[in-house]
PDB file of C-alpha atoms in Angstrom:
ATOM      1  CA  UNK F  18       5.197 -37.239  -9.550  1.00  0.00           C
ATOM      2  CA  UNK F  19       4.843 -33.991 -11.882  1.00  0.00           C
ATOM      3  CA  UNK F  20       5.067 -30.218 -11.317  1.00  0.00           C
ATOM      4  CA  UNK F  21       3.693 -27.495 -13.822  1.00  0.00           C
ATOM      5  CA  UNK F  22       5.801 -24.414 -15.381  1.00  0.00           C
ATOM      6  CA  UNK F  23       4.020 -22.164 -13.119  1.00  0.00           C
ATOM      7  CA  UNK F  24       4.807 -23.751 -10.132  1.00  0.00           C
ATOM      8  CA  UNK F  25       8.404 -24.415 -10.988  1.00  0.00           C
ATOM      9  CA  UNK F  26       8.806 -20.695 -11.575  1.00  0.00           C
ATOM     10  CA  UNK F  27       7.034 -19.819  -8.241  1.00  0.00           C
ATOM     11  CA  UNK F  28       9.383 -22.221  -6.236  1.00  0.00           C
ATOM     12  CA  UNK F  29      12.323 -22.373  -8.276  1.00  0.00           C
ATOM     13  CA  UNK F  30      13.000 -25.933  -9.149  1.00  0.00           C
ATOM     14  CA  UNK F  31      13.130 -27.614 -12.777  1.00  0.00           C
ATOM     15  CA  UNK F  32      11.264 -30.888 -12.994  1.00  0.00           C
ATOM     16  CA  UNK F  33      13.921 -32.990 -12.855  1.00  0.00           C
ATOM     17  CA  UNK F  34      14.638 -31.406  -9.522  1.00  0.00           C
ATOM     18  CA  UNK F  35      11.376 -32.307  -7.960  1.00  0.00           C
ATOM     19  CA  UNK F  36      10.236 -35.567  -9.501  1.00  0.00           C
ATOM     20  CA  UNK F  37      10.673 -38.444  -7.221  1.00  0.00           C
ATOM     21  CA  UNK F  38      11.481 -36.270  -4.181  1.00  0.00           C
ATOM     22  CA  UNK F  39       8.996 -36.155  -1.266  1.00  0.00           C
ATOM     23  CA  UNK F  40       6.811 -33.295  -1.100  1.00  0.00           C
ATOM     24  CA  UNK F  41       8.104 -32.472   2.274  1.00  0.00           C
ATOM     25  CA  UNK F  42      11.370 -31.238   0.490  1.00  0.00           C
ATOM     26  CA  UNK F  43       9.511 -28.979  -2.127  1.00  0.00           C
ATOM     27  CA  UNK F  44       6.731 -27.694  -0.021  1.00  0.00           C
ATOM     28  CA  UNK F  45       8.287 -26.246   3.104  1.00  0.00           C
ATOM     29  CA  UNK F  46       6.526 -23.969   5.259  1.00  0.00           C
ATOM     30  CA  UNK F  47       3.479 -24.445   7.099  1.00  0.00           C
ATOM     31  CA  UNK F  48       3.204 -27.280  10.018  1.00  0.00           C
ATOM     32  CA  UNK F  49      -0.173 -28.389   8.350  1.00  0.00           C
ATOM     33  CA  UNK F  50       0.742 -28.929   5.183  1.00  0.00           C
ATOM     34  CA  UNK F  51       2.153 -32.506   5.616  1.00  0.00           C
ATOM     35  CA  UNK F  52      -1.423 -33.241   7.894  1.00  0.00           C
ATOM     36  CA  UNK F  53      -3.356 -32.041   4.977  1.00  0.00           C
ATOM     37  CA  UNK F  54      -1.546 -34.182   2.160  1.00  0.00           C
ATOM     38  CA  UNK F  55      -2.078 -37.330   4.372  1.00  0.00           C
ATOM     39  CA  UNK F  56      -5.888 -36.803   5.019  1.00  0.00           C
ATOM     40  CA  UNK F  57      -6.082 -36.038   1.424  1.00  0.00           C
ATOM     41  CA  UNK F  58      -4.441 -39.714   0.438  1.00  0.00           C
ATOM     42  CA  UNK F  59      -7.125 -40.648   2.569  1.00  0.00           C
ATOM     43  CA  UNK F  60      -9.891 -39.079   0.547  1.00  0.00           C
ATOM     44  CA  UNK F  61     -10.260 -35.629   2.519  1.00  0.00           C
ATOM     45  CA  UNK F  62     -10.016 -32.703   0.117  1.00  0.00           C
ATOM     46  CA  UNK F  63      -8.804 -29.712   1.813  1.00  0.00           C
ATOM     47  CA  UNK F  64     -10.493 -26.621  -0.137  1.00  0.00           C
ATOM     48  CA  UNK F  65      -8.396 -24.116   2.034  1.00  0.00           C
ATOM     49  CA  UNK F  66      -5.685 -24.568   4.173  1.00  0.00           C
ATOM     50  CA  UNK F  67      -5.680 -20.989   4.963  1.00  0.00           C
ATOM     51  CA  UNK F  68      -3.247 -18.282   4.455  1.00  0.00           C
ATOM     52  CA  UNK F  69       0.436 -19.588   5.046  1.00  0.00           C
ATOM     53  CA  UNK F  70       4.282 -18.739   4.183  1.00  0.00           C
ATOM     54  CA  UNK F  71       5.814 -21.393   2.108  1.00  0.00           C
ATOM     55  CA  UNK F  72       9.735 -20.863   0.781  1.00  0.00           C
ATOM     56  CA  UNK F  73      11.198 -20.868  -2.388  1.00  0.00           C
ATOM     57  CA  UNK F  74      14.122 -23.009  -3.459  1.00  0.00           C
ATOM     58  CA  UNK F  75      16.363 -19.689  -3.103  1.00  0.00           C
ATOM     59  CA  UNK F  76      14.895 -19.512   0.943  1.00  0.00           C
ATOM     60  CA  UNK F  77      12.511 -16.729  -0.244  1.00  0.00           C
ATOM     61  CA  UNK F  78       9.471 -16.993   1.737  1.00  0.00           C
ATOM     62  CA  UNK F  79       6.007 -15.772   0.197  1.00  0.00           C
ATOM     63  CA  UNK F  80       2.437 -16.096   1.127  1.00  0.00           C
ATOM     64  CA  UNK F  81       0.463 -18.382  -0.001  1.00  0.00           C
ATOM     65  CA  UNK F  82      -2.952 -20.060   0.066  1.00  0.00           C
ATOM     66  CA  UNK F  83      -3.308 -24.479  -0.559  1.00  0.00           C
ATOM     67  CA  UNK F  84      -5.940 -26.682  -1.783  1.00  0.00           C
ATOM     68  CA  UNK F  85      -5.421 -30.673  -1.885  1.00  0.00           C
ATOM     69  CA  UNK F  86      -7.741 -32.335  -4.138  1.00  0.00           C
ATOM     70  CA  UNK F  87      -7.252 -36.388  -4.094  1.00  0.00           C
ATOM     71  CA  UNK F  88      -7.657 -38.214  -7.412  1.00  0.00           C
ATOM     72  CA  UNK F  89      -9.403 -41.584  -7.169  1.00  0.00           C
ATOM     73  CA  UNK F  90      -8.974 -44.046  -9.590  1.00  0.00           C
ATOM     74  CA  UNK F  91     -10.511 -47.542  -9.465  1.00  0.00           C
ATOM     75  CA  UNK F  92     -12.068 -46.824  -6.346  1.00  0.00           C
ATOM     76  CA  UNK F  93      -8.450 -46.000  -4.597  1.00  0.00           C
ATOM     77  CA  UNK F  94      -7.208 -42.652  -3.871  1.00  0.00           C
ATOM     78  CA  UNK F  95      -3.969 -42.550  -6.262  1.00  0.00           C
ATOM     79  CA  UNK F  96      -2.892 -38.923  -6.292  1.00  0.00           C
ATOM     80  CA  UNK F  97      -3.193 -35.656  -4.702  1.00  0.00           C
ATOM     81  CA  UNK F  98      -3.532 -32.668  -6.739  1.00  0.00           C
ATOM     82  CA  UNK F  99      -2.013 -29.595  -4.807  1.00  0.00           C
ATOM     83  CA  UNK F 100      -3.168 -26.298  -6.329  1.00  0.00           C
ATOM     84  CA  UNK F 101      -0.929 -23.189  -4.403  1.00  0.00           C
ATOM     85  CA  UNK F 102      -1.936 -19.322  -4.986  1.00  0.00           C
ATOM     86  CA  UNK F 103       0.532 -16.974  -4.235  1.00  0.00           C
ATOM     87  CA  UNK F 104      -0.714 -14.208  -2.720  1.00  0.00           C
ATOM     88  CA  UNK F 105       1.769 -11.636  -2.993  1.00  0.00           C
ATOM     89  CA  UNK F 106       0.208  -9.680  -5.165  1.00  0.00           C
ATOM     90  CA  UNK F 107      -2.941  -9.158  -3.293  1.00  0.00           C
ATOM     91  CA  UNK F 108      -1.230  -8.574   0.057  1.00  0.00           C
ATOM     92  CA  UNK F 109       0.936  -5.797  -2.003  1.00  0.00           C
ATOM     93  CA  UNK F 110      -2.439  -4.323  -3.412  1.00  0.00           C
ATOM     94  CA  UNK F 111      -3.675  -4.421   0.117  1.00  0.00           C
ATOM     95  CA  UNK F 112      -0.984  -2.625   1.357  1.00  0.00           C
ATOM     96  CA  UNK F 113      -0.641   0.194  -1.239  1.00  0.00           C
ATOM     97  CA  UNK F 114      -4.458   0.785  -0.751  1.00  0.00           C
ATOM     98  CA  UNK F 115      -3.756   1.112   3.138  1.00  0.00           C
ATOM     99  CA  UNK F 116      -1.198   3.419   2.325  1.00  0.00           C
ATOM    100  CA  UNK F 117      -3.423   5.277  -0.083  1.00  0.00           C
ATOM    101  CA  UNK F 118      -6.545   5.454   2.371  1.00  0.00           C
ATOM    102  CA  UNK F 119      -3.523   6.525   5.318  1.00  0.00           C
ATOM    103  CA  UNK F 120      -2.465   9.312   3.029  1.00  0.00           C
ATOM    104  CA  UNK F 121      -6.165  10.605   1.979  1.00  0.00           C
ATOM    105  CA  UNK F 122      -7.164  10.642   6.024  1.00  0.00           C
ATOM    106  CA  UNK F 123      -3.809  12.577   6.490  1.00  0.00           C
ATOM    107  CA  UNK F 124      -4.983  14.601   3.593  1.00  0.00           C
ATOM    108  CA  UNK F 125      -8.178  15.676   5.290  1.00  0.00           C
ATOM    109  CA  UNK F 126      -6.814  16.075   8.904  1.00  0.00           C
ATOM    110  CA  UNK F 127      -4.224  18.331   7.443  1.00  0.00           C
ATOM    111  CA  UNK F 128      -6.787  20.280   5.678  1.00  0.00           C
ATOM    112  CA  UNK F 129      -9.095  20.763   8.614  1.00  0.00           C
ATOM    113  CA  UNK F 130      -5.839  21.845  10.810  1.00  0.00           C
ATOM    114  CA  UNK F 131      -4.723  24.317   8.264  1.00  0.00           C
ATOM    115  CA  UNK F 132      -8.138  25.671   8.127  1.00  0.00           C
ATOM    116  CA  UNK F 133      -8.531  25.845  11.873  1.00  0.00           C
ATOM    117  CA  UNK F 134      -5.110  27.318  12.412  1.00  0.00           C
ATOM    118  CA  UNK F 135      -6.134  30.226   9.728  1.00  0.00           C
ATOM    119  CA  UNK F 136      -8.860  31.499  11.835  1.00  0.00           C
ATOM    120  CA  UNK F 137      -6.667  32.286  14.996  1.00  0.00           C
ATOM    121  CA  UNK F 138      -3.860  33.687  12.829  1.00  0.00           C
ATOM    122  CA  UNK F 139      -6.256  36.049  11.043  1.00  0.00           C
ATOM    123  CA  UNK F 140      -7.592  37.208  14.327  1.00  0.00           C
ATOM    124  CA  UNK F 141      -4.025  38.015  15.437  1.00  0.00           C
ATOM    125  CA  UNK F 142      -3.485  39.722  12.028  1.00  0.00           C
ATOM    126  CA  UNK F 143      -6.479  42.174  12.497  1.00  0.00           C
ATOM    127  CA  UNK F 144      -5.773  42.833  15.555  1.00  0.00           C
ATOM    128  CA  UNK F 145      -2.038  43.536  15.208  1.00  0.00           C
ATOM    129  CA  UNK F 146      -2.987  45.677  12.317  1.00  0.00           C
ATOM    130  CA  UNK F 147      -5.130  47.665  14.689  1.00  0.00           C
ATOM    131  CA  UNK F 148      -2.339  48.272  17.033  1.00  0.00           C
ATOM    132  CA  UNK F 149      -0.226  49.439  13.882  1.00  0.00           C
ATOM    133  CA  UNK F 150      -2.512  52.028  13.331  1.00  0.00           C
ATOM    134  CA  UNK F 151      -2.638  53.188  16.414  1.00  0.00           C
ATOM    135  CA  UNK F 152       0.797  53.546  17.197  1.00  0.00           C
ATOM    136  CA  UNK F 153       2.707  56.351  16.357  1.00  0.00           C
ATOM    137  CA  UNK F 154       5.671  56.221  13.495  1.00  0.00           C
ATOM    138  CA  UNK F 155       8.605  56.452  16.312  1.00  0.00           C
ATOM    139  CA  UNK F 156       7.030  54.042  18.899  1.00  0.00           C
ATOM    140  CA  UNK F 157       9.621  51.515  19.773  1.00  0.00           C
ATOM    141  CA  UNK F 158       6.971  49.146  20.166  1.00  0.00           C
ATOM    142  CA  UNK F 159       6.387  49.457  16.134  1.00  0.00           C
ATOM    143  CA  UNK F 160       9.290  46.871  15.034  1.00  0.00           C
ATOM    144  CA  UNK F 161       7.824  44.162  17.566  1.00  0.00           C
ATOM    145  CA  UNK F 162       4.354  44.641  16.291  1.00  0.00           C
ATOM    146  CA  UNK F 163       5.196  44.627  12.609  1.00  0.00           C
ATOM    147  CA  UNK F 164       7.327  41.388  13.087  1.00  0.00           C
ATOM    148  CA  UNK F 165       4.150  39.934  14.579  1.00  0.00           C
ATOM    149  CA  UNK F 166       2.395  40.919  11.545  1.00  0.00           C
ATOM    150  CA  UNK F 167       4.824  39.393   9.112  1.00  0.00           C
ATOM    151  CA  UNK F 168       5.261  36.264  10.868  1.00  0.00           C
ATOM    152  CA  UNK F 169       1.099  35.939  10.523  1.00  0.00           C
ATOM    153  CA  UNK F 170       1.340  36.737   6.881  1.00  0.00           C
ATOM    154  CA  UNK F 171       4.117  33.908   6.740  1.00  0.00           C
ATOM    155  CA  UNK F 172       2.048  31.623   8.552  1.00  0.00           C
ATOM    156  CA  UNK F 173      -1.210  32.531   6.528  1.00  0.00           C
ATOM    157  CA  UNK F 174       0.910  31.825   3.328  1.00  0.00           C
ATOM    158  CA  UNK F 175       1.961  28.699   4.806  1.00  0.00           C
ATOM    159  CA  UNK F 176      -1.662  27.504   5.540  1.00  0.00           C
ATOM    160  CA  UNK F 177      -2.632  28.260   2.102  1.00  0.00           C
ATOM    161  CA  UNK F 178       0.285  26.281   0.376  1.00  0.00           C
ATOM    162  CA  UNK F 179      -0.950  23.219   3.253  1.00  0.00           C
ATOM    163  CA  UNK F 180      -4.227  23.512   1.655  1.00  0.00           C
ATOM    164  CA  UNK F 181      -3.508  23.879  -1.739  1.00  0.00           C
ATOM    165  CA  UNK F 182      -1.539  20.550  -1.561  1.00  0.00           C
ATOM    166  CA  UNK F 183      -4.259  19.023   0.410  1.00  0.00           C
ATOM    167  CA  UNK F 184      -7.064  19.706  -2.050  1.00  0.00           C
ATOM    168  CA  UNK F 185      -7.950  16.886  -4.616  1.00  0.00           C
ATOM    169  CA  UNK F 186      -6.217  17.844  -7.648  1.00  0.00           C
ATOM    170  CA  UNK F 187      -8.681  18.133 -10.766  1.00  0.00           C
ATOM    171  CA  UNK F 188      -7.752  17.158 -14.059  1.00  0.00           C
ATOM    172  CA  UNK F 189      -7.539  20.080 -16.751  1.00  0.00           C
ATOM    173  CA  UNK F 190      -8.168  19.030 -20.105  1.00  0.00           C
ATOM    174  CA  UNK F 191      -7.399  21.028 -23.151  1.00  0.00           C
ATOM    175  CA  UNK F 192      -6.548  20.547 -26.746  1.00  0.00           C
ATOM    176  CA  UNK F 193      -3.174  20.710 -27.839  1.00  0.00           C
ATOM    177  CA  UNK F 194      -1.510  20.909 -31.373  1.00  0.00           C
ATOM    178  CA  UNK F 195      -0.165  17.030 -31.382  1.00  0.00           C
ATOM    179  CA  UNK F 196       2.425  18.203 -33.859  1.00  0.00           C
ATOM    180  CA  UNK F 197       3.810  21.050 -31.710  1.00  0.00           C
ATOM    181  CA  UNK F 198       4.039  18.635 -28.595  1.00  0.00           C
ATOM    182  CA  UNK F 199       6.011  15.925 -30.630  1.00  0.00           C
ATOM    183  CA  UNK F 200       8.470  18.076 -31.776  1.00  0.00           C
ATOM    184  CA  UNK F 201       8.950  19.909 -28.429  1.00  0.00           C
TER     185      UNK F 201
END
């Protein structure tokens, strides 16, 4: 019978395309819609049809929650109000939150891994430095031992970078000359 502007936008239909058409041509998606609508015309409201997927006019689907409320007039049910909540933003927010939570867990794991890896690298480096101090300047093994020492230093720098990256950043607030900032 009627469609409000938000539902027009949500589904992509103009009022003249919807009015006078059957509901099953507009609410395309879940197989529980029509039985719930028939029950609503008999006076049984459906407070929550459950989360379902509906389709817009252009074929794009979206998650939704549907409620159906029968309208009574002169002891007869004459219409049904259908409330549709688009859950796209809610689901996207949940997805983003989960992604951020996963990144935080990965950051914690990375920090633990980098910290635990630095200890054996430091032990190898200390042992290698001791070997260098005991080798003579013309010892042929000195090149290999110095290469190991350089690799230990490189790994230590990489682990420090990982630890720096995985630490949460604390904002550092400081006053600025707004005129100088704007002119730059």
